[in-house]
Coordinates of C-alpha atoms and ligand atoms in Angstrom, one line a residue:
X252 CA -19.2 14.1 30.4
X253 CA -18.5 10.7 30.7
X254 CA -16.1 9.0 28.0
X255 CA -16.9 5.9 25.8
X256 CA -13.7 4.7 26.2
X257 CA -10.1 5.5 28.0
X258 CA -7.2 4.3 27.2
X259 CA -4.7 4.5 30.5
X260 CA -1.1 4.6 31.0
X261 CA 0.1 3.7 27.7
X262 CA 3.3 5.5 25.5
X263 CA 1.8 7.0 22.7
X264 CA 3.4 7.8 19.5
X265 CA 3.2 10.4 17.0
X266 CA 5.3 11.5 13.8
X267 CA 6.7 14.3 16.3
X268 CA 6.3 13.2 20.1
X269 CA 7.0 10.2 21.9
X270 CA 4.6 10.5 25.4
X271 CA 3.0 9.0 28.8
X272 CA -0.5 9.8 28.2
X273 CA -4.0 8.0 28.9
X274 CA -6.2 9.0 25.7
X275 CA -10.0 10.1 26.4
X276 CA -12.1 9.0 23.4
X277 CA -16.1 10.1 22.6
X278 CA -18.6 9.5 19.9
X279 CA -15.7 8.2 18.2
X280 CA -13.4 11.1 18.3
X281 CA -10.3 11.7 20.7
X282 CA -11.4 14.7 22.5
X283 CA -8.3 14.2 25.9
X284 CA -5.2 13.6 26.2
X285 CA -4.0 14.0 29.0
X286 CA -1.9 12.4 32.7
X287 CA -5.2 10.6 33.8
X288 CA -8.5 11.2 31.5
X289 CA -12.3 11.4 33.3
X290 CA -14.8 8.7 34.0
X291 CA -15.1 6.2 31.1
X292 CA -17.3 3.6 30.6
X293 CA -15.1 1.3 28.8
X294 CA -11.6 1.6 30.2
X295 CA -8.3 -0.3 28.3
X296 CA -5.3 -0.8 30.3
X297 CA -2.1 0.1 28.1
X298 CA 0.8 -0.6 30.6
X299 CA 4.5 -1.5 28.6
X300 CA 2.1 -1.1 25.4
X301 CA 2.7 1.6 22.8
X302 CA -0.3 3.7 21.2
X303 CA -0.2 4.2 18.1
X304 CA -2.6 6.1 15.2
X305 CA -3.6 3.0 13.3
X306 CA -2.1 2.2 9.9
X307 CA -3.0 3.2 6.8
X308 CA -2.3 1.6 4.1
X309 CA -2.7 3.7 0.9
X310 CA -1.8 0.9 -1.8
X311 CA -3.9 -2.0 -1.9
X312 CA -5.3 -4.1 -5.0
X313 CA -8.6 -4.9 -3.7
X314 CA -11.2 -7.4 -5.6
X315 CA -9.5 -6.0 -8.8
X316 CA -9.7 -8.6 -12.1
X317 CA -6.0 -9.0 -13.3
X318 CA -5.7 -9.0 -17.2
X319 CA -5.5 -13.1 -17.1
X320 CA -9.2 -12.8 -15.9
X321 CA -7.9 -14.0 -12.8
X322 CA -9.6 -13.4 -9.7
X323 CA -7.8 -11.5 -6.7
X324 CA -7.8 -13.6 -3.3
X325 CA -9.4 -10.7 -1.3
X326 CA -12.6 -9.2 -1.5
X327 CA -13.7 -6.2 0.8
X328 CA -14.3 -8.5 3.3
X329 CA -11.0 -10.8 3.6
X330 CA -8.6 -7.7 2.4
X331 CA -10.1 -5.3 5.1
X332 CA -10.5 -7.9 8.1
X333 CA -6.7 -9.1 7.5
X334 CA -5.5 -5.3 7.2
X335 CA -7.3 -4.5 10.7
X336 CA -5.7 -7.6 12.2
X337 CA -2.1 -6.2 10.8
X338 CA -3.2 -3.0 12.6
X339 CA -4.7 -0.8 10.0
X340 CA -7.8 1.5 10.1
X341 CA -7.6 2.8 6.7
X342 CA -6.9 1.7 3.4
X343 CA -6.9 2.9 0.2
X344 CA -7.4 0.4 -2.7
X345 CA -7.7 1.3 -6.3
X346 CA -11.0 1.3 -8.6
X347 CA -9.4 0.2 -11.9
X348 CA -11.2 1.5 -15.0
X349 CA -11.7 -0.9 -17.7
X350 CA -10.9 -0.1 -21.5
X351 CA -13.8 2.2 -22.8
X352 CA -15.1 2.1 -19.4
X353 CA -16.3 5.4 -17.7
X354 CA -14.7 5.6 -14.2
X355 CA -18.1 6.6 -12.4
X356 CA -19.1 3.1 -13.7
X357 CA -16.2 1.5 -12.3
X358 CA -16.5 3.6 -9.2
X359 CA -19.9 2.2 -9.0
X360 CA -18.6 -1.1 -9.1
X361 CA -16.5 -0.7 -6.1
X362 CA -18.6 0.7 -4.0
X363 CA -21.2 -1.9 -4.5
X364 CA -18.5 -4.5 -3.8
X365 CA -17.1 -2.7 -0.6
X366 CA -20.9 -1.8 0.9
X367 CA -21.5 -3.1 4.3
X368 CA -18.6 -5.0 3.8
X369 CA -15.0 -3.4 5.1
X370 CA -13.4 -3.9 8.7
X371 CA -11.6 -0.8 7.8
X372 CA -12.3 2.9 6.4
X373 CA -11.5 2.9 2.8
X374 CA -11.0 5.3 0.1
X375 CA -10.3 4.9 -3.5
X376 CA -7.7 5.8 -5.7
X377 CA -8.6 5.4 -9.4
X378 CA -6.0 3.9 -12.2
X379 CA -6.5 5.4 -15.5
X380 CA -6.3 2.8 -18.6
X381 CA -8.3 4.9 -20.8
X382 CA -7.4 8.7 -20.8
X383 CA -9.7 9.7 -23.6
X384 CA -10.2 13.6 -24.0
X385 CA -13.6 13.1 -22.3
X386 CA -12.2 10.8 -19.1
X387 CA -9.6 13.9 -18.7
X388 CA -11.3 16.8 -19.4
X389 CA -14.7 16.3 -18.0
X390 CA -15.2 12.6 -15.7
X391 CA -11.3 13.2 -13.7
X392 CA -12.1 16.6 -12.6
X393 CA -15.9 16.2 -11.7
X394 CA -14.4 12.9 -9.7
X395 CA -11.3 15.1 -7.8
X396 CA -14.2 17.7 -6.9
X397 CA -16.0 14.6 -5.4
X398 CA -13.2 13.1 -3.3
X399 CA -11.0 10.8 -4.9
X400 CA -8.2 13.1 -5.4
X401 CA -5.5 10.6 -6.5
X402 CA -4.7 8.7 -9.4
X403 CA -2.5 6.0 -10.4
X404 CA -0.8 5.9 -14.3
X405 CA 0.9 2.3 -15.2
X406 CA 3.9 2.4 -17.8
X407 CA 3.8 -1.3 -18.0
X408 CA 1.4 -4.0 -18.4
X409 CA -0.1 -4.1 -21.6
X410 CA -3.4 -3.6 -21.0
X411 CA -2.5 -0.6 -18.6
X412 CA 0.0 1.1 -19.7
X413 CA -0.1 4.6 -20.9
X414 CA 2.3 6.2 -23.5
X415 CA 4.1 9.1 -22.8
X416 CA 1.4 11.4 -24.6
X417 CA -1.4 10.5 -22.3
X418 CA 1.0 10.1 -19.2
X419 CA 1.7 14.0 -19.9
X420 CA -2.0 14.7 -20.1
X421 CA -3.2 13.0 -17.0
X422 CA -0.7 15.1 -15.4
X423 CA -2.1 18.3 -16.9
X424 CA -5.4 16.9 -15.5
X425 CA -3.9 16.8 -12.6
X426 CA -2.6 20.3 -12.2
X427 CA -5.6 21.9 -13.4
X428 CA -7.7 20.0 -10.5
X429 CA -4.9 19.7 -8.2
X430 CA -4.9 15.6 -7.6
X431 CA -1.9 14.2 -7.2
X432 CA -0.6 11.2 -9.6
X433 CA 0.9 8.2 -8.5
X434 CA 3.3 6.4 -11.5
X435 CA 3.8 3.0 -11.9
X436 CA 7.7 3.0 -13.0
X437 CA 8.8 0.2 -15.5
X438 CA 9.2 0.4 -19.0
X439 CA 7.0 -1.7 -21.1
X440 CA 9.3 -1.8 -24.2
X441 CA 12.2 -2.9 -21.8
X442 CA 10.6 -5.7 -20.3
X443 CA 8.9 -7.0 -23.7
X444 CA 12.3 -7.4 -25.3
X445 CA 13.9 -8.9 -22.4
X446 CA 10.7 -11.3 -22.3
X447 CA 11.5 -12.2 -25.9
X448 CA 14.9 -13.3 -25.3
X449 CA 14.2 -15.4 -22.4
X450 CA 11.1 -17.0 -24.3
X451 CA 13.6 -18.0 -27.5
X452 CA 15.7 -19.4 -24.8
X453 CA 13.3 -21.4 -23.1
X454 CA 13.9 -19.6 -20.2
X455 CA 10.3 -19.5 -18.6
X456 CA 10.4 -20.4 -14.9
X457 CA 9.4 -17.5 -12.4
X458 CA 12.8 -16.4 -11.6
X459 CA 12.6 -15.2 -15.4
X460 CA 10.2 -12.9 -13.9
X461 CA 13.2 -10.7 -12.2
X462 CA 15.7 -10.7 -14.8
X463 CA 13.5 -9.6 -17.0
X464 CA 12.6 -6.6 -15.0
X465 CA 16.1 -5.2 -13.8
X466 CA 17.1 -2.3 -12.1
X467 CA 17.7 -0.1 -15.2
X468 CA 13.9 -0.8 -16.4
X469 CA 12.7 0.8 -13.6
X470 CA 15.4 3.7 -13.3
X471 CA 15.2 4.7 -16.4
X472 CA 10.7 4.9 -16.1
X473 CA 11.2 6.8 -12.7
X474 CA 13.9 9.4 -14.7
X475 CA 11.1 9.8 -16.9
X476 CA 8.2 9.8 -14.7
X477 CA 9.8 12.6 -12.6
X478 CA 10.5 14.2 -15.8
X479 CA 7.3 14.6 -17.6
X480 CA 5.9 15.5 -13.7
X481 CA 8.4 18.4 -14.2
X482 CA 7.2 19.3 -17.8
X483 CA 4.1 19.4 -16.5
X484 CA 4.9 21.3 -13.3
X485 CA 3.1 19.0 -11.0
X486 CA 3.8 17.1 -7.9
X487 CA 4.4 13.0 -8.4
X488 CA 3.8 10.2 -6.4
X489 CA 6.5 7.5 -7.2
X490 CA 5.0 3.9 -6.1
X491 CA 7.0 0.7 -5.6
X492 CA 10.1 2.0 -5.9
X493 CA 12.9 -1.1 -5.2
X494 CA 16.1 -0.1 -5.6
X495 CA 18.9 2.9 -4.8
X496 CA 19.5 3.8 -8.4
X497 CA 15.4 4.9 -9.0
X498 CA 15.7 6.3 -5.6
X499 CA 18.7 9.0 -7.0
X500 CA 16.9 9.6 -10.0
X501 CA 13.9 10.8 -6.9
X502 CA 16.8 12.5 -5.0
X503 CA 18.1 14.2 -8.5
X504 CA 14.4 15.6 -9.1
X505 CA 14.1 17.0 -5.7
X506 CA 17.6 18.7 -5.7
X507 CA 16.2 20.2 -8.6
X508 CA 12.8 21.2 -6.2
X509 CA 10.6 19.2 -7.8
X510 CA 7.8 17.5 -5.2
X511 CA 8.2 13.6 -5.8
X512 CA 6.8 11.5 -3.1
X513 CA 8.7 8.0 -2.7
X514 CA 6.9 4.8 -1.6
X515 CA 8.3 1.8 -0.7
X516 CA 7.3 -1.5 0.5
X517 CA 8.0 -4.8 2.7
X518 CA 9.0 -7.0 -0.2
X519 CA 11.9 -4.9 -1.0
X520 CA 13.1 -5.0 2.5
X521 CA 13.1 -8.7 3.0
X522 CA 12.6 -10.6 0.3
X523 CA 15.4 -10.5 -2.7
X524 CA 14.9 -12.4 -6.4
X525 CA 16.8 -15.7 -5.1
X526 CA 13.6 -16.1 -3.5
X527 CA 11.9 -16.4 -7.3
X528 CA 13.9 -19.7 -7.6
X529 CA 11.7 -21.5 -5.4
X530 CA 11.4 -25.4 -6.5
X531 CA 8.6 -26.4 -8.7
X532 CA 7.1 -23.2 -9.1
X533 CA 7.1 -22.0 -5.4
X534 CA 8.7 -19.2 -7.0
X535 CA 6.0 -18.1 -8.1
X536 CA 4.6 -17.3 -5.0
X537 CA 7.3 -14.0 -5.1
X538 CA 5.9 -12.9 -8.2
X539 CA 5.9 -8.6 -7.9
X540 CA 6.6 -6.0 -10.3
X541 CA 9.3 -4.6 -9.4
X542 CA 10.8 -7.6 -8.4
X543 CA 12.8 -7.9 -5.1
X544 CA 16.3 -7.0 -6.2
X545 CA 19.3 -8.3 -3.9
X546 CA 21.3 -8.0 -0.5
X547 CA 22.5 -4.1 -1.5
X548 CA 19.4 -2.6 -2.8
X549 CA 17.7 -3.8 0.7
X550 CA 20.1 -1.9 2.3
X551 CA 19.7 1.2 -0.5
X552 CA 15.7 1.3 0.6
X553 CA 16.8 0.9 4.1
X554 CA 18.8 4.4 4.1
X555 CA 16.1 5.8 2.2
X556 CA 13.8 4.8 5.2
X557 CA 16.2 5.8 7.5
X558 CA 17.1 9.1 6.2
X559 CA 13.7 10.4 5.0
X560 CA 13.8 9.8 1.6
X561 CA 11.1 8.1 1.4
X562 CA 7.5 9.3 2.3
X563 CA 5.3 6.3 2.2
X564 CA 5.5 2.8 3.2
X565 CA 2.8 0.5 1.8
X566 CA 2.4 -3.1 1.1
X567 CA 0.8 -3.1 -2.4
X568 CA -0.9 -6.0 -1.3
X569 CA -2.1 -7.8 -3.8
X570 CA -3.1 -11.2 -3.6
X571 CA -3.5 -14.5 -5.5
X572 CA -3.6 -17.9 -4.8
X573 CA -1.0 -19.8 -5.2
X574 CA -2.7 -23.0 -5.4
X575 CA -6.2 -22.6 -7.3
X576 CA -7.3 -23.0 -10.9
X577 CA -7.9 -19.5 -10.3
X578 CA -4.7 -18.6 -8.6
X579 CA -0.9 -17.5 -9.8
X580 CA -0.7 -21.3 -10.7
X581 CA -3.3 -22.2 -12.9
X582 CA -2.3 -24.1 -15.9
X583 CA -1.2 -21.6 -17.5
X584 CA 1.1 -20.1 -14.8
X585 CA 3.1 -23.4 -14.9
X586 CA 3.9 -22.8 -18.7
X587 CA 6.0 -19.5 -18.6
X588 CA 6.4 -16.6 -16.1
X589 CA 4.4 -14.2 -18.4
X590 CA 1.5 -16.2 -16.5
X591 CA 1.8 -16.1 -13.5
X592 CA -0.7 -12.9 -11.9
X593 CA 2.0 -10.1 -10.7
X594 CA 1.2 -9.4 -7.1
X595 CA 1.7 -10.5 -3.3
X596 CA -0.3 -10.5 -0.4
X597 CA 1.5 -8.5 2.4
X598 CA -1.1 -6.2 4.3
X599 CA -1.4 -7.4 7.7
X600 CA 2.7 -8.1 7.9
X601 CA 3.3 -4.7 6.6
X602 CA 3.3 -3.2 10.1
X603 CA 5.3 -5.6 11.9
X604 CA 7.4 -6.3 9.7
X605 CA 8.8 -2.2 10.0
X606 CA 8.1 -2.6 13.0
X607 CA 10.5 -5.4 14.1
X608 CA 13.2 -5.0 11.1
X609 CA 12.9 -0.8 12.0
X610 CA 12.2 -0.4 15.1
X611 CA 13.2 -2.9 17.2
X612 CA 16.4 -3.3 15.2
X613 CA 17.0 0.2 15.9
X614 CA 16.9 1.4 12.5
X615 CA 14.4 4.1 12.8
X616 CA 12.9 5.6 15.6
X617 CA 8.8 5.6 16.9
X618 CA 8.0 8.4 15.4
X619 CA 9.6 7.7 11.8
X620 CA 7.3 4.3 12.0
X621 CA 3.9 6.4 12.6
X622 CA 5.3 8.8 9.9
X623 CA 6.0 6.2 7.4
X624 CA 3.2 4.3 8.2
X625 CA 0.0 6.6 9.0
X626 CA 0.9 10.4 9.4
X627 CA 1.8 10.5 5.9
X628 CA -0.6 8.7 4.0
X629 CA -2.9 11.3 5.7
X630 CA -1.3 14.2 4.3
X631 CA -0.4 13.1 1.3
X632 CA -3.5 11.5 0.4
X633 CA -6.0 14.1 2.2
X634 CA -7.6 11.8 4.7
X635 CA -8.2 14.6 7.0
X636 CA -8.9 13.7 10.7
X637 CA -6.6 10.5 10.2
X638 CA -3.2 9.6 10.9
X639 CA -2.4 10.8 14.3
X640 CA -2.9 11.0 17.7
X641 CA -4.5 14.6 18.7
X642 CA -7.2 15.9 19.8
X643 CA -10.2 16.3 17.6
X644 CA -8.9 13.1 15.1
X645 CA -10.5 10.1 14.5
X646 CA -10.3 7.6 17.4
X647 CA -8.0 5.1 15.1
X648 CA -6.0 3.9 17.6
X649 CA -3.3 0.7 17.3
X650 CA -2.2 -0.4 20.5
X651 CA 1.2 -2.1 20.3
X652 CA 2.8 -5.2 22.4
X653 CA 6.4 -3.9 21.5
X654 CA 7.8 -7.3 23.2
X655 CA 5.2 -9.7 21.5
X656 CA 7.4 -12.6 19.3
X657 CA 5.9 -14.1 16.5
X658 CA 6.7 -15.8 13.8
X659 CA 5.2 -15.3 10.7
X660 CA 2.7 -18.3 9.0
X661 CA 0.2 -18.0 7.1
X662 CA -2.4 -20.2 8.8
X663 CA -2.1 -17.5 11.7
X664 CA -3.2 -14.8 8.8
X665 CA -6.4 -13.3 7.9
X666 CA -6.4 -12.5 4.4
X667 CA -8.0 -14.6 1.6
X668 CA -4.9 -16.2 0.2
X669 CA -3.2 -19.6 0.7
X670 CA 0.4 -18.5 1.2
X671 CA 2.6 -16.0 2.6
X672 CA 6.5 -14.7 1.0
X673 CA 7.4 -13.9 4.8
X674 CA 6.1 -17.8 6.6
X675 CA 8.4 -17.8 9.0
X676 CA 9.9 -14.7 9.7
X677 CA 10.4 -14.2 13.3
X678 CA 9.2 -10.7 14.3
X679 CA 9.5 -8.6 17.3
X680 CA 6.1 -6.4 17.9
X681 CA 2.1 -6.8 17.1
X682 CA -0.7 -4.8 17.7
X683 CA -2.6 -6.5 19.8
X684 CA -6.1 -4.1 20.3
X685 CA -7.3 -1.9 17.2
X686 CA -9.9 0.6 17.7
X687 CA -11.8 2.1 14.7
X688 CA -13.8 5.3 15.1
X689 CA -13.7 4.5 19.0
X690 CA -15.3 1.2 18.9
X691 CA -13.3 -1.7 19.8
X692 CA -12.3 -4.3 16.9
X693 CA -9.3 -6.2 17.7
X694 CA -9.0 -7.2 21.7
X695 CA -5.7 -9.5 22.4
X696 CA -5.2 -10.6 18.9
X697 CA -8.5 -11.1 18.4
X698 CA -11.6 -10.1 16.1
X699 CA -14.6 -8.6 18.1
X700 CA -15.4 -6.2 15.4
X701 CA -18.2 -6.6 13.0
X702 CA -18.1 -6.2 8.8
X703 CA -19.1 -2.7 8.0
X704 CA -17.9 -1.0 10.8
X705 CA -15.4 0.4 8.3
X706 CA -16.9 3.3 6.0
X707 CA -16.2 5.2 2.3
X708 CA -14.1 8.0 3.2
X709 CA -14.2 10.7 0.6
X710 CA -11.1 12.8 0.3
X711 CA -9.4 16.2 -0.1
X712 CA -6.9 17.6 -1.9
X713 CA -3.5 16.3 -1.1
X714 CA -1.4 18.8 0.6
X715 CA 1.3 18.7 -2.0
X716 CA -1.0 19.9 -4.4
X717 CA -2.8 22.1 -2.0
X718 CA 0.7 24.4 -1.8
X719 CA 1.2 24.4 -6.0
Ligands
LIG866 O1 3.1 -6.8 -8.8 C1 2.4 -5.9 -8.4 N1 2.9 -4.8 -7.8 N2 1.0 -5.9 -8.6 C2 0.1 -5.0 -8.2 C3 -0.1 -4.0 -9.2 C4 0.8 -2.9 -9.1 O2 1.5 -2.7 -10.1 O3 0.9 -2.2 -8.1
LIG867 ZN1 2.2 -0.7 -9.6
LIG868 ZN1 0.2 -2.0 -6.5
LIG869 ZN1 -4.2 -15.8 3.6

């Protein structure tokens, strides 16, 4: 039978295998791999490329409303089209439930947003605000049975954050159904003390912003987190996780064979909290929770790339304008730090940015990239068919030029934001085609896809919980 599209004489990557193959693809499914595939009737030449599964990106903030009543730069539309042209296929945004808000309703509310919309495949993960006895006992489980299998608990943000009571029951939730909970790791209490004395002191610019979220506020919430996840006797998914100390307190847990899954992301690779002193606000533009930390807790999240300790790499993109009534600097923003939105964007540089800084640089291998970067987020997240290059799986190909420089601006950048923290950042790899489902999207840098190509993907069981 005749292919719908081959792939020839490329070097494709997996977590495991590094490999000359041509790929064989069919009602958009790989079904060869193989030294020279049959007749196709599209044909892509892959010579000095690498192909790779595409990326998923399991933490994005997606059309979201931030507490300010600010609205997010992306909608389905922007976020998904700039994550294809950074090389994803899937992403996995979060459907936030409002206070006293059921989360079918907010599901609801999603899904009408991302209809016909997405670039991408998508799935959701929900964030719990409100974990009544009737969200946890009856709405969570009847949602895990229906495919969104994760959750995410905040211990910070005020209108978020859940105390240590309803952290613990969300995880019992969570072992009864087997979902998997992702936690949010700084403490509340911390920060609003720390907030207070800069206030008294006048000392409001965003740079505030990172001193008053240091390294112990999010060691001692992931020491927690990993210890109520023990209590509980479940598996945990620690997000965002900047710095070396909140890393050992994930090492400790693990010694002690506890299942804790470690995420990291781009800004805590290459972007520290000097770059929160930006002139007349600019700093603002850095604005993340946790906040980039400093020269030696990039190189502590480097070794935990580099020697497996963490899982997951994700951008948490999350975007704002920077300049827009709307945006991080509305009028408000340019009175204190409190104001300004938390969040950056970040999900089309995610992959190059590992890419270059890993890869290239020799820090970690091929496969470690696919593994941090796809394989994973498949697993751990229960996207099944997704994630790799094999026979059977989804035809969600990334095809790299490992030689391509670029530098990093902004105006060359999809997303619906008006800044990025990396403009200018010299890189060293891009994908250059992206194929979703077997059709063709992205061809030379360039956008031949159509909106809605991307679908809902319901989910199963992560395969943490799956082995409980
Ligand atoms: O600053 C951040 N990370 N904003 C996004 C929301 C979150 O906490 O992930
Ligand atoms: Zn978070
Ligand atoms: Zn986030
Ligand atoms: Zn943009």
């Amino acid at each position: 039978m005749t292919l719908d599209l081959a792939i020839r004489g490329g070097t494709i990557a997996t977590a495991s295998d590094v490999f000359r193959a041509d790929v064989g693809i069919r009602e958009g499914r790989i079904v060869e791999i193989a030294e020279g595939v049959g007749a196709a009737r599209e044909t892509l030449d892959a010579a000095g490329r690498l192909v790779l599964p595409g990326g998923i990106d399991s933490h994005v903030h997606i059309s979201q409303p931030s507490g300010a009543g600010i609205r997010m730069a992306d909608d389905f539309e922007s976020g998904t089209r700039s994550a294809l042209m950074g090389g994803n296929t899937t992403v996995l945004p979060f459907c936030l439930q409002g206070k006293g808000q059921s989360l079918r309703e907010a599901l609801q509310g999603y899904h009408a947003l991302a209809e016909g919309q997405c670039y991408t495949d998508h799935s959701f993960h929900l964030i719990v605000s409100d974990a009544t006895p009737s969200v946890l006992g009856q709405e969570l489980p009847a949602l895990v049975a229906d495919g969104y299998t994760s959750f995410k608990v905040f211990m910070t943000y005020e209108d978020l954050r859940l105390n240590d009571a309803e952290i613990l029951a969300t995880m019992d939730t969570a072992r009864r159904t087997g979902a998997l909970v992702m936690v949010h790791c700084e403490n509340e209490d911390a920060i609003r003390y720390l907030v207070g004395q800069h206030e008294a002191r006048g000392d409001v610019a965003p740079r505030a912003h990172a001193t008053t979220r240091p390294v112990a506020v999010e060691r001692e919430a992931t020491h927690r987190a990993v210890s109520l996840a023990e209590v509980v006797d479940v598996p945990v998914v620690i997000v965002h996780v900047s710095n070396g100390a909140a890393l050992s307190e994930i090492r400790a847990a693990r010694a002690r064979g506890r299942r804790v899954v470690a995420e990291t992301c781009p800004q805590y690779l290459v972007l520290t909290a000097a770059d929160l002193e930006g002139m007349d606000w600019e700093g603002a533009k850095f604005v993340c929770s946790p906040p980039p930390r400093d020269a030696a807790e990039q190189v502590a999240c480097w070794t935990g790339l580099e020697t497996g300790d963490f899982d997951l790499f994700s951008s948490d993109h999350c975007p704002f304008r920077y300049d827009d009534a709307e945006g991080k600097l509305n009028p408000r923003g340019r009175t204190s730090f409190r104001h300004v939105p938390n969040g950056i964007p970040g999900v089309e540089t995610r992959l190059p940015i590992l890419f270059s800084e890993g890869v290239t640089k020799g820090r970690i291998d091929l496969s470690r990239f696919v593994a941090l970067t796809a394989t994973n987020h498949a697993r751990i997240y229960g996207l099944e068919r997704k994630g790799s290059i094999a026979i059977g799986m989804d035809a969600d190909i990334a095809i790299w030029n490992p030689e391509a420089r670029r530098t990093i601006r902004h105006a060359d950048l999809h997303d619906g934001a008006d800044y990025t923290p990396y403009e200018g950042l010299e890189v060293v790899g891009w994908p250059e085609d992206v194929i979703l489902g077997g059709r063709l999207m992205v061809r030379g840098g360039v956008l031949v896809g159509q909106k809605g190509a991307g679908t809902y993907r319901p989910r199963v069981l992560s395969s943490l919980a799956r082995v409980a």
